[in-house]
Short mmCIF file of C-alpha atoms in Angstrom, two decimals:
data_model
loop_
_atom_site.label_atom_id
_atom_site.label_comp_id
_atom_site.label_asym_id
_atom_site.label_seq_id
_atom_site.Cartn_x
_atom_site.Cartn_y
_atom_site.Cartn_z
CA MET A 1 -0.07 4.17 -18.43
CA SER A 2 0.63 1.45 -14.66
CA PHE A 3 -0.52 4.60 -19.19
CA LEU A 4 -0.35 5.03 -19.32
CA THR A 5 2.14 1.58 -15.57
CA LYS A 6 0.95 2.62 -15.67
CA ALA A 7 1.91 2.96 -13.65
CA PRO A 8 2.18 2.30 -17.21
CA LEU A 9 5.44 2.96 -15.84
CA SER A 10 9.11 2.51 -16.22
CA LEU A 11 9.68 1.87 -12.51
CA ALA A 12 7.73 -1.34 -13.00
CA ARG A 13 10.16 -2.34 -15.72
CA ALA A 14 13.05 -2.20 -13.27
CA THR A 15 11.07 -4.28 -10.79
CA ILE A 16 10.33 -6.98 -13.37
CA THR A 17 13.94 -7.08 -14.53
CA SER A 18 15.34 -7.36 -11.02
CA LEU A 19 12.89 -10.09 -10.04
CA SER A 20 13.55 -12.18 -13.13
CA SER A 21 17.31 -11.93 -12.56
CA LYS A 22 17.32 -12.47 -8.77
CA GLU A 23 14.99 -15.46 -8.50
CA PRO A 24 16.98 -18.62 -7.75
CA ALA A 25 17.28 -20.83 -10.78
CA SER A 26 16.02 -24.41 -10.63
CA SER A 27 17.94 -27.34 -11.96
CA THR A 28 15.57 -27.71 -14.91
CA GLY A 29 13.21 -25.46 -16.82
CA LYS A 30 10.29 -27.66 -15.83
CA MET A 31 11.09 -27.31 -12.16
CA ALA A 32 11.45 -23.56 -12.56
CA SER A 33 7.98 -23.26 -14.04
CA ASN A 34 6.56 -25.12 -11.06
CA THR A 35 8.42 -23.20 -8.33
CA ARG A 36 7.96 -19.59 -9.32
CA GLN A 37 5.55 -17.50 -11.33
CA ASN A 38 6.59 -15.84 -14.57
CA VAL A 39 6.35 -12.04 -14.24
CA THR A 40 7.96 -10.85 -17.48
CA TRP A 41 4.68 -11.23 -19.39
CA VAL A 42 3.44 -8.11 -17.60
CA GLU A 43 5.79 -5.98 -19.70
CA GLY A 44 4.42 -7.42 -22.95
CA VAL A 45 0.82 -6.83 -21.89
CA ARG A 46 1.75 -3.27 -20.98
CA GLY A 47 2.99 -2.78 -24.54
CA VAL A 48 -0.35 -3.98 -25.93
CA ALA A 49 -2.15 -1.56 -23.62
CA SER A 50 -0.15 1.44 -24.83
CA PHE A 51 -0.64 0.43 -28.47
CA TRP A 52 -4.41 0.17 -27.95
CA VAL A 53 -4.43 3.62 -26.34
CA VAL A 54 -2.86 5.08 -29.49
CA VAL A 55 -5.24 3.20 -31.80
CA THR A 56 -8.17 4.44 -29.73
CA HIS A 57 -7.13 8.06 -30.23
CA LEU A 58 -6.80 7.54 -33.97
CA CYS A 59 -10.40 6.33 -34.01
CA ARG A 60 -11.56 9.19 -31.80
CA ALA A 61 -10.06 11.59 -34.29
CA TRP A 62 -11.28 10.13 -37.56
CA ASP A 63 -13.85 7.36 -37.07
CA TYR A 64 -15.79 7.87 -33.86
CA SER A 65 -18.62 5.76 -35.30
CA LEU A 66 -16.63 2.67 -34.23
CA TRP A 67 -17.66 3.43 -30.66
CA SER A 68 -21.26 2.48 -31.59
CA PRO A 69 -22.41 -1.00 -32.66
CA ARG A 70 -23.53 0.50 -36.00
CA ASP A 71 -23.69 3.92 -37.66
CA ASN A 72 -27.40 4.31 -36.93
CA GLU A 73 -30.20 2.17 -35.62
CA ASN A 74 -31.08 0.68 -39.02
CA ALA A 75 -27.62 0.52 -40.64
CA THR A 76 -25.63 -2.63 -41.30
CA PRO A 77 -22.68 -2.79 -38.89
CA GLN A 78 -19.24 -2.05 -40.22
CA LEU A 79 -16.73 -4.89 -39.95
CA LEU A 80 -14.87 -3.17 -37.09
CA GLN A 81 -18.13 -2.52 -35.23
CA LEU A 82 -18.81 -6.23 -34.73
CA PRO A 83 -18.13 -7.98 -31.42
CA PHE A 84 -14.53 -9.12 -30.87
CA LEU A 85 -13.22 -7.00 -33.77
CA ARG A 86 -14.30 -3.73 -32.16
CA LEU A 87 -12.33 -4.03 -28.91
CA PRO A 88 -9.03 -2.24 -29.79
CA TRP A 89 -10.77 0.63 -31.58
CA GLN A 90 -13.48 1.70 -29.19
CA GLY A 91 -11.25 2.82 -26.34
CA ARG A 92 -11.44 2.45 -22.56
CA ILE A 93 -9.57 -0.81 -22.07
CA GLY A 94 -6.00 0.55 -22.33
CA VAL A 95 -6.16 2.60 -19.12
CA THR A 96 -7.93 -0.28 -17.34
CA MET A 97 -5.03 -2.55 -18.30
CA PHE A 98 -2.50 -0.02 -17.01
CA ALA A 99 -4.27 0.15 -13.64
CA PHE A 100 -4.29 -3.64 -13.21
CA LEU A 101 -0.61 -3.90 -14.17
CA THR A 102 0.26 -1.19 -11.65
CA GLY A 103 -1.33 -3.23 -8.87
CA TYR A 104 0.31 -6.44 -10.01
CA VAL A 105 3.81 -5.00 -10.35
CA CYS A 106 3.75 -2.97 -7.13
CA ALA A 107 2.88 -6.12 -5.18
CA ILE A 108 5.43 -8.55 -6.65
CA LYS A 109 8.54 -7.80 -4.61
CA PRO A 110 7.06 -6.98 -1.18
CA LEU A 111 4.81 -10.06 -1.29
CA ARG A 112 7.73 -12.27 -2.30
CA GLN A 113 9.83 -10.91 0.56
CA ALA A 114 7.01 -11.23 3.10
CA LYS A 115 6.26 -14.82 2.10
CA SER A 116 9.92 -15.75 2.43
CA GLY A 117 9.80 -14.52 6.04
CA ASN A 118 11.69 -11.28 5.46
CA VAL A 119 8.99 -8.83 6.51
CA PRO A 120 11.46 -6.01 7.38
CA ALA A 121 12.77 -6.14 3.81
CA ALA A 122 9.20 -5.99 2.51
CA LEU A 123 8.53 -2.89 4.59
CA GLU A 124 11.73 -1.30 3.32
CA THR A 125 10.71 -2.06 -0.26
CA LEU A 126 7.31 -0.45 0.30
CA GLY A 127 8.90 2.66 1.79
CA LYS A 128 11.43 3.13 -0.98
CA SER A 129 8.92 2.31 -3.72
CA ALA A 130 6.54 4.92 -2.31
CA PHE A 131 9.35 7.46 -2.45
CA ARG A 132 10.39 6.62 -6.02
CA ARG A 133 6.93 6.54 -7.57
CA PRO A 134 6.16 10.31 -7.67
CA PRO A 135 9.43 11.49 -9.28
CA ARG A 136 9.48 8.57 -11.72
CA LEU A 137 6.03 9.65 -12.90
CA ILE A 138 6.13 13.41 -12.50
CA MET A 139 9.57 14.16 -13.99
CA PRO A 140 9.09 12.55 -17.44
CA ALA A 141 5.47 13.74 -17.60
CA THR A 142 6.61 17.30 -16.92
CA ILE A 143 9.22 17.10 -19.68
CA ALA A 144 6.51 15.89 -22.08
CA LEU A 145 4.29 18.77 -20.94
CA ILE A 146 7.02 21.34 -21.59
CA ILE A 147 7.61 19.91 -25.08
CA ALA A 148 3.89 20.14 -25.88
CA TRP A 149 3.89 23.71 -24.47
CA PHE A 150 6.81 24.62 -26.76
CA PHE A 151 5.02 23.29 -29.83
CA ALA A 152 1.96 25.32 -28.86
CA GLN A 153 4.07 28.50 -28.75
CA ILE A 154 5.26 28.03 -32.34
CA GLY A 155 1.76 27.31 -33.65
CA ALA A 156 2.35 23.61 -34.29
CA PHE A 157 -1.18 22.68 -33.19
CA GLU A 158 -2.94 25.09 -35.57
CA VAL A 159 -3.59 22.53 -38.31
CA ALA A 160 -5.25 20.22 -35.77
CA HIS A 161 -7.16 23.17 -34.32
CA ARG A 162 -8.58 24.08 -37.75
CA SER A 163 -9.23 20.49 -38.89
CA ASP A 164 -12.61 18.87 -39.50
CA SER A 165 -12.03 16.47 -36.58
CA HIS A 166 -14.06 17.53 -33.57
CA TRP A 167 -11.86 15.51 -31.22
CA LEU A 168 -8.66 17.12 -32.50
CA ARG A 169 -10.13 20.61 -32.21
CA ARG A 170 -11.16 20.16 -28.58
CA SER A 171 -7.97 18.36 -27.47
CA VAL A 172 -5.36 20.93 -28.53
CA PRO A 173 -4.45 24.19 -26.76
CA VAL A 174 -6.06 27.34 -28.14
CA ASN A 175 -5.78 31.10 -27.59
CA ILE A 176 -2.00 31.02 -27.39
CA GLY A 177 -0.68 34.35 -26.13
CA GLY A 178 2.70 35.82 -25.35
CA LEU A 179 5.22 34.42 -22.89
CA ASP A 180 3.85 36.74 -20.21
CA THR A 181 0.62 34.73 -20.25
CA GLU A 182 1.89 31.36 -21.48
CA ILE A 183 4.53 30.76 -18.80
CA PRO A 184 2.00 31.25 -15.96
CA ARG A 185 -0.41 29.11 -17.96
CA LEU A 186 2.21 26.35 -18.14
CA ILE A 187 2.67 26.48 -14.36
CA ARG A 188 -1.09 26.34 -13.80
CA ASN A 189 -1.37 23.32 -16.10
CA PHE A 190 1.44 21.56 -14.26
CA GLN A 191 -0.35 22.18 -10.97
CA GLY A 192 -3.69 21.16 -12.43
CA ALA A 193 -2.35 17.95 -13.96
CA TRP A 194 -1.44 16.68 -10.48
CA SER A 195 -4.50 17.99 -8.70
CA GLY A 196 -7.28 16.67 -10.93
CA ALA A 197 -7.72 19.46 -13.49
CA ASN A 198 -7.49 19.13 -17.28
CA ASN A 199 -4.10 19.53 -18.95
CA GLU A 200 -4.63 21.93 -21.85
CA TYR A 201 -1.35 21.13 -23.60
CA ASP A 202 -1.47 17.34 -23.30
CA ASP A 203 -4.85 16.07 -22.16
CA HIS A 204 -3.72 12.43 -22.38
CA GLN A 205 -1.91 12.86 -19.08
CA TRP A 206 -5.24 12.81 -17.23
CA ALA A 207 -4.73 9.17 -16.14
CA LEU A 208 -1.36 9.73 -14.47
CA LEU A 209 -2.77 11.22 -11.27
CA PRO A 210 -5.19 8.30 -10.62
CA LEU A 211 -2.35 5.87 -11.37
CA LEU A 212 -0.09 7.66 -8.90
CA GLN A 213 -2.81 7.69 -6.26
CA GLY A 214 -3.49 4.02 -6.97
CA ALA A 215 0.13 3.09 -6.35
CA PHE A 216 -0.16 4.57 -2.86
CA LEU A 217 -3.43 2.72 -2.31
CA ILE A 218 -1.49 -0.47 -3.01
CA TYR A 219 1.39 0.49 -0.71
CA VAL A 220 -1.01 1.22 2.16
CA LEU A 221 -2.93 -2.01 1.51
CA LEU A 222 0.25 -4.10 1.53
CA PHE A 223 1.58 -2.31 4.59
CA ALA A 224 -1.67 -3.05 6.43
CA THR A 225 -1.73 -6.73 5.42
CA VAL A 226 1.95 -7.69 5.23
CA PHE A 227 1.81 -9.48 8.62
CA MET A 228 -1.38 -11.36 7.74
CA LYS A 229 -1.65 -14.97 6.72
CA PHE A 230 -2.18 -15.51 3.01
CA ARG A 231 -5.88 -16.41 3.30
CA MET A 232 -6.65 -13.49 5.58
CA ARG A 233 -4.85 -11.06 3.27
CA LEU A 234 -6.74 -12.50 0.31
CA PHE A 235 -10.04 -12.12 2.20
CA THR A 236 -9.18 -8.50 3.02
CA CYS A 237 -8.32 -7.67 -0.59
CA CYS A 238 -11.49 -9.31 -1.93
CA THR A 239 -13.61 -7.40 0.57
CA LEU A 240 -11.98 -4.14 -0.44
CA PHE A 241 -12.47 -4.99 -4.13
CA LEU A 242 -16.20 -5.58 -3.61
CA TRP A 243 -16.48 -2.37 -1.60
CA TYR A 244 -15.02 -0.35 -4.46
CA TRP A 245 -17.14 -2.25 -7.00
CA MET A 246 -20.35 -1.34 -5.18
CA ARG A 247 -19.45 2.34 -5.12
CA THR A 248 -21.08 4.28 -7.96
CA SER A 249 -18.50 7.09 -8.18
CA PRO A 250 -16.80 7.55 -11.56
CA GLU A 251 -13.76 5.43 -12.48
CA LYS A 252 -13.84 3.10 -9.45
CA GLU A 253 -14.00 0.06 -11.72
CA THR A 254 -11.23 1.46 -13.94
CA PHE A 255 -8.73 2.26 -11.21
CA GLU A 256 -9.30 1.12 -7.63
CA CYS A 257 -10.84 -2.25 -8.54
CA GLN A 258 -8.02 -2.95 -11.00
CA PHE A 259 -5.28 -2.01 -8.55
CA ILE A 260 -6.66 -4.42 -6.00
CA TYR A 261 -7.33 -7.19 -8.52
CA GLY A 262 -3.70 -6.94 -9.59
CA VAL A 263 -2.62 -7.50 -5.98
CA ILE A 264 -5.03 -10.44 -5.65
CA LEU A 265 -3.70 -12.27 -8.71
CA CYS A 266 -0.10 -11.56 -7.75
CA ASP A 267 -0.69 -12.89 -4.24
CA ILE A 268 -2.44 -16.07 -5.40
CA GLY A 269 0.10 -16.67 -8.16
CA SER A 270 2.99 -16.54 -5.71
CA GLU A 271 1.52 -19.44 -3.72
CA LYS A 272 3.38 -22.63 -4.63
CA THR A 273 0.42 -24.81 -3.63
CA PHE A 274 -1.82 -23.02 -6.09
CA ARG A 275 0.73 -23.21 -8.91
CA ASP A 276 1.26 -26.92 -8.33
CA MET A 277 -2.50 -27.50 -8.46
CA ILE A 278 -2.82 -25.58 -11.74
CA ASN A 279 0.20 -27.24 -13.33
CA SER A 280 -1.15 -30.69 -12.43
CA ARG A 281 -4.35 -30.07 -14.41
CA PRO A 282 -3.19 -28.84 -17.83
CA LYS A 283 -6.38 -29.79 -19.71
CA ALA A 284 -8.69 -28.04 -17.27
CA ARG A 285 -6.36 -25.06 -17.25
CA ARG A 286 -6.47 -24.77 -21.06
CA VAL A 287 -10.27 -24.97 -21.10
CA ALA A 288 -10.56 -22.34 -18.37
CA THR A 289 -8.07 -20.08 -20.17
CA ALA A 290 -9.95 -20.28 -23.46
CA LEU A 291 -13.35 -19.63 -21.86
CA LEU A 292 -12.08 -16.72 -19.75
CA ILE A 293 -10.43 -14.96 -22.68
CA ILE A 294 -13.31 -15.51 -25.13
CA ILE A 295 -16.02 -14.42 -22.68
CA GLY A 296 -13.92 -11.55 -21.38
CA TRP A 297 -13.12 -10.26 -24.87
CA TYR A 298 -16.81 -10.39 -25.79
CA VAL A 299 -17.93 -8.61 -22.61
CA ALA A 300 -15.28 -5.89 -22.99
CA CYS A 301 -16.71 -5.07 -26.43
CA TYR A 302 -19.80 -3.45 -24.88
CA PRO A 303 -20.22 -0.24 -26.93
CA GLY A 304 -19.46 3.16 -25.50
CA GLU A 305 -22.33 4.71 -27.44
CA HIS A 306 -25.84 3.52 -28.39
CA TRP A 307 -25.86 0.05 -26.84
CA GLU A 308 -29.55 -0.15 -27.76
CA TRP A 309 -28.73 -0.37 -31.49
CA ALA A 310 -27.62 -4.03 -31.44
CA THR A 311 -29.15 -7.22 -30.04
CA TRP A 312 -25.87 -8.47 -28.54
CA SER A 313 -25.25 -5.28 -26.58
CA VAL A 314 -28.88 -5.21 -25.37
CA GLN A 315 -28.35 -8.73 -24.02
CA LEU A 316 -25.18 -7.62 -22.23
CA LYS A 317 -27.04 -4.65 -20.78
CA ASN A 318 -29.71 -6.96 -19.37
CA ILE A 319 -27.04 -9.14 -17.75
CA GLY A 320 -25.26 -6.06 -16.45
CA ASP A 321 -28.36 -4.94 -14.60
CA TRP A 322 -27.84 -7.92 -12.27
CA ILE A 323 -24.12 -7.47 -11.53
CA ILE A 324 -23.50 -3.73 -11.91
CA PRO A 325 -24.67 -1.56 -9.00
CA GLN A 326 -27.62 0.66 -9.79
CA GLY A 327 -26.55 4.22 -10.44
CA ALA A 328 -23.03 3.32 -11.63
CA ALA A 329 -21.45 6.25 -13.43
CA SER A 330 -20.53 4.32 -16.61
CA TYR A 331 -21.93 0.99 -17.81
CA PRO A 332 -19.37 0.74 -20.67
CA LYS A 333 -16.44 1.11 -18.26
CA ARG A 334 -17.96 -1.45 -15.92
CA PHE A 335 -18.17 -3.97 -18.75
CA THR A 336 -14.61 -3.14 -19.77
CA ALA A 337 -13.45 -3.86 -16.23
CA ILE A 338 -15.31 -7.18 -16.09
CA GLY A 339 -14.05 -8.20 -19.51
CA TRP A 340 -10.44 -7.30 -18.80
CA ASP A 341 -10.43 -9.07 -15.44
CA LEU A 342 -11.65 -12.24 -17.15
CA MET A 343 -9.11 -11.88 -19.96
CA VAL A 344 -6.11 -11.21 -17.72
CA THR A 345 -7.07 -14.15 -15.50
CA GLY A 346 -6.90 -16.32 -18.59
CA ILE A 347 -3.45 -14.93 -19.47
CA TRP A 348 -2.33 -15.40 -15.87
CA LEU A 349 -3.36 -19.07 -15.98
CA SER A 350 -1.65 -19.80 -19.29
CA PRO A 351 2.13 -20.43 -19.45
CA THR A 352 1.87 -20.40 -23.24
CA LEU A 353 0.36 -16.91 -23.39
CA GLN A 354 2.83 -15.68 -20.80
CA THR A 355 5.67 -16.98 -22.96
CA ILE A 356 4.23 -15.20 -26.01
CA PHE A 357 3.97 -11.90 -24.15
CA SER A 358 7.53 -12.39 -22.88
CA ASN A 359 9.10 -12.55 -26.34
CA LYS A 360 11.48 -9.84 -27.58
CA LEU A 361 8.94 -7.93 -29.66
CA PHE A 362 6.34 -7.60 -26.90
CA MET A 363 9.04 -6.82 -24.35
CA TRP A 364 10.46 -4.06 -26.56
CA VAL A 365 7.04 -2.52 -27.07
CA GLY A 366 6.34 -2.83 -23.37
CA ARG A 367 9.67 -1.28 -22.41
CA ASN A 368 8.70 1.81 -24.42
CA SER A 369 5.05 1.88 -23.34
CA PHE A 370 5.30 4.79 -20.89
CA ALA A 371 7.19 6.85 -23.46
CA VAL A 372 4.52 6.06 -26.06
CA TYR A 373 1.82 7.16 -23.65
CA LEU A 374 3.58 10.46 -22.92
CA THR A 375 4.55 11.41 -26.48
CA HIS A 376 1.90 10.02 -28.82
CA GLY A 377 -0.57 12.88 -28.32
CA THR A 378 1.88 15.55 -29.45
CA VAL A 379 3.18 13.43 -32.34
CA LEU A 380 -0.40 12.74 -33.48
CA LYS A 381 -1.64 16.34 -33.26
CA VAL A 382 1.49 17.94 -34.69
CA GLY A 383 2.88 15.38 -37.14
CA LEU A 384 0.11 13.03 -38.23
CA ALA A 385 -2.40 15.88 -38.50
CA ARG A 386 -0.15 17.53 -41.09
CA LEU A 387 0.19 14.32 -43.07
CA ILE A 388 -3.61 14.05 -43.23
CA TYR A 389 -4.56 17.74 -43.64
CA GLY A 390 -1.46 19.29 -45.18
CA PHE A 391 0.97 21.83 -43.79
CA SER A 392 -1.13 24.96 -44.33
CA THR A 393 -4.23 26.30 -42.61
CA THR A 394 -5.26 28.20 -45.75
CA PRO A 395 -8.22 25.87 -46.53
CA TYR A 396 -9.79 27.05 -43.27
CA SER A 397 -12.20 29.96 -43.67
CA VAL A 398 -14.93 31.76 -41.75
CA GLU A 399 -18.19 32.74 -43.40
CA GLN A 400 -19.69 35.82 -41.79
CA PRO A 401 -23.50 36.13 -41.62
CA LYS A 402 -24.77 38.37 -44.42
CA ASP A 403 -27.37 40.14 -42.34
CA GLY A 404 -24.98 40.82 -39.49
CA GLN A 405 -26.97 38.55 -37.20
CA GLY A 406 -26.32 35.02 -36.04
CA GLU A 407 -23.01 33.24 -35.62
CA ALA A 408 -20.22 32.98 -38.16
CA ILE A 409 -19.87 29.62 -39.94
CA GLU A 410 -16.42 28.06 -39.74
CA HIS A 411 -15.30 25.93 -42.69
CA TRP A 412 -12.77 23.48 -41.29
CA ILE A 413 -9.80 22.07 -43.18
CA PRO A 414 -11.09 18.87 -44.85
CA ARG A 415 -9.22 15.62 -44.33
CA SER A 416 -7.63 13.93 -47.30
CA THR A 417 -9.92 11.62 -49.27
CA ASN A 418 -7.01 9.88 -51.01
CA TRP A 419 -6.65 6.35 -49.58
CA PHE A 420 -2.94 6.37 -50.45
CA VAL A 421 -2.36 9.33 -48.13
CA TRP A 422 -3.86 7.38 -45.24
CA ALA A 423 -2.01 4.19 -46.18
CA LEU A 424 1.25 6.13 -46.03
CA ALA A 425 0.50 8.46 -43.12
CA ILE A 426 -0.61 5.94 -40.48
CA PRO A 427 2.40 3.55 -40.79
CA THR A 428 4.73 6.57 -40.91
CA PHE A 429 3.16 7.87 -37.72
CA PHE A 430 3.74 4.57 -35.90
CA VAL A 431 7.35 4.32 -37.10
CA VAL A 432 8.09 7.89 -35.97
CA GLU A 433 6.21 7.45 -32.68
CA TYR A 434 7.99 4.27 -31.64
CA THR A 435 11.36 5.67 -32.72
CA ILE A 436 10.77 8.72 -30.53
CA ALA A 437 9.55 6.48 -27.71
CA HIS A 438 12.70 4.35 -27.92
CA LEU A 439 14.91 7.43 -27.77
CA TRP A 440 12.83 8.78 -24.89
CA THR A 441 13.23 5.56 -22.91
CA THR A 442 16.94 5.38 -23.66
CA TYR A 443 17.80 8.95 -22.74
CA VAL A 444 15.03 10.94 -21.03
CA ASP A 445 13.68 8.14 -18.89
CA SER A 446 17.15 6.94 -17.89
CA TYR A 447 18.11 10.44 -16.76
CA CYS A 448 14.91 10.65 -14.72
CA ALA A 449 15.82 7.32 -13.13
CA LYS A 450 19.29 8.62 -12.25
CA ALA A 451 17.79 11.79 -10.78
CA THR A 452 15.41 9.71 -8.68
CA LYS A 453 18.29 7.54 -7.47
CA TRP A 454 20.23 10.68 -6.50
CA LEU A 455 17.26 11.96 -4.51
CA GLU A 456 16.91 8.59 -2.82
CA ASP A 457 20.59 8.48 -1.86
CA MET A 458 20.39 12.02 -0.52
CA MET A 459 17.21 11.56 1.53
CA PHE A 460 17.46 7.97 2.83
CA GLU A 461 19.67 6.68 5.61
CA LYS A 462 22.11 4.03 4.46
CA ASP A 463 22.24 0.70 6.24
CA GLU A 464 25.41 -0.44 7.96
CA ASP A 465 26.66 -2.47 4.98
CA GLU A 466 26.22 0.46 2.60
CA LYS A 467 27.95 2.85 5.01
CA HIS A 468 31.03 0.63 5.13
CA GLY A 469 30.96 -0.27 1.44
CA VAL A 470 30.31 -3.95 2.07
CA ALA A 471 29.14 -5.85 -1.01
CA THR A 472 25.83 -7.60 -0.45
CA MET A 473 24.09 -10.32 -2.34
CA ALA A 474 20.67 -9.29 -3.71
#
C-alpha cells in the first residue's frame, strides 16, 4: 500500500491534511458535517490495511491452515478459521483496501475543484499529482530495496532460508554471490520491480507497480470526465467499473475495480444533495451501515483454499456463480472485492465510524502505513525469524542418500515450541516494526518528499504570482 496508498501512500497523507485544513469552516460543527464530507477517516482505514497485511504474512509463515475453513475435510474448525474471525488472518483484503483508498484520495481534490467551477485548477492538480506519484513511490521503495539487498549480503536472511517455514524459504533471496554479481542483480531487481517481475530481495513490493499504474488510470479517468456533469461522470465510472468486473484477467477486481469504486464514492460523497439526504435519515442510514458491514465482512471471509470443506463457503460459492464472470482468475479475490466494497460503503455512510477512524491512534498508524508496508518484510525475515528460530543455522543439516542415489534430505531449523517465546517475540516484532516505520516516515519519507518538491520546482513553470513572490491564499 494506495500498500501498500497505497497508493498506500504518503502523498495521499499530504492531500488529506491539506484538504482538512483548507476547507472553509462552518459556524457550527453540525453545519460542517452537513456541508462537507469527512476525508480524514481514509488515513485510519489505511492503517488498518497495513496492519492486516503484516498479520497476513505472519500467518503465511507459521499457520497457513488459517487460509482454509478447517484443517482437513473432516476436522473441527479452529476458532480463527470461522467466518468473521478469519478475515484479518487469511490475507488478500489489505491490498484491495489500498487500491480503493488510492482511487478515493486521488479524486478528492480535483473533484472538489471541478465542482466549485475551477476546472483549470483541477487540471493543474491532475498534472502535478501525476508528476509527483512516481518519485513518491519509487524513491522510498528503492531505499527499502537497497536495505534488503544489504542484509542479504551479510547473510541476514540465512536463518529464514533454513527455517521450517515454506513461505519464509521461498520469499528470501538465495544464492548470494560476490559484489560483482550482486550489484548487477540489484539493478535487475530494481528494473524488474517496476516492470512486472518478482523482486527477489523484497517480494512484498509486488503491489507497488499496479498501484502506480492505477493512479494514472484515475488521472486519465478524471481528465476525461472533469468537464462532465455529475450524473454523466458517475454513469461513465460505473460503466468502466462493470467493464473491468466482467474481464477475467488476474487482479482486475483487486486493482482496477477498486480504483474506480474509490472515485465513485468520492464523487457521490462530495454532492451536497446526497449528503443532506443521508443526514436527514439517520435511522435508515444506521440500518444500512450495519447490514453493509456485516454482509461485507462475511462475504470477504471466503476461504483462499478448500472452499468445499465448509457449508458456509459452499453457499457463497453457489451465490458467486451468479455474480462472478465465468472463467474469473480468482474466486477468493472476487469475494474479497465484493466484501470490501460493501464494508467501505458502510464506513462511508457512517459519521460515527469515520470519527473512530479519524482518532489519533488510527491516524498515527495510518500515517506510518506506507513505511510499514515497505519495511515489515525485512524486519520479519531478519529479526522475527531469529526470535523464533534462534541466531544460529547450526540446527540445519542435510542427510545424503546412503546408496548415492536419490535426492538429499534437508532437515530445516525447527521453530520454537515454547509458547512464551511466541508471546514475547510477536509483540516485540510489532513494537520494533512500528518504531522503525515511525522513524522512516519522519526522516526517509520526508526527505523523499523534499526531493520530489525540488524536482517539481525544477521541471514545472511557475505561475505569475509565484514568479513575483506574491502570497496567495490556498
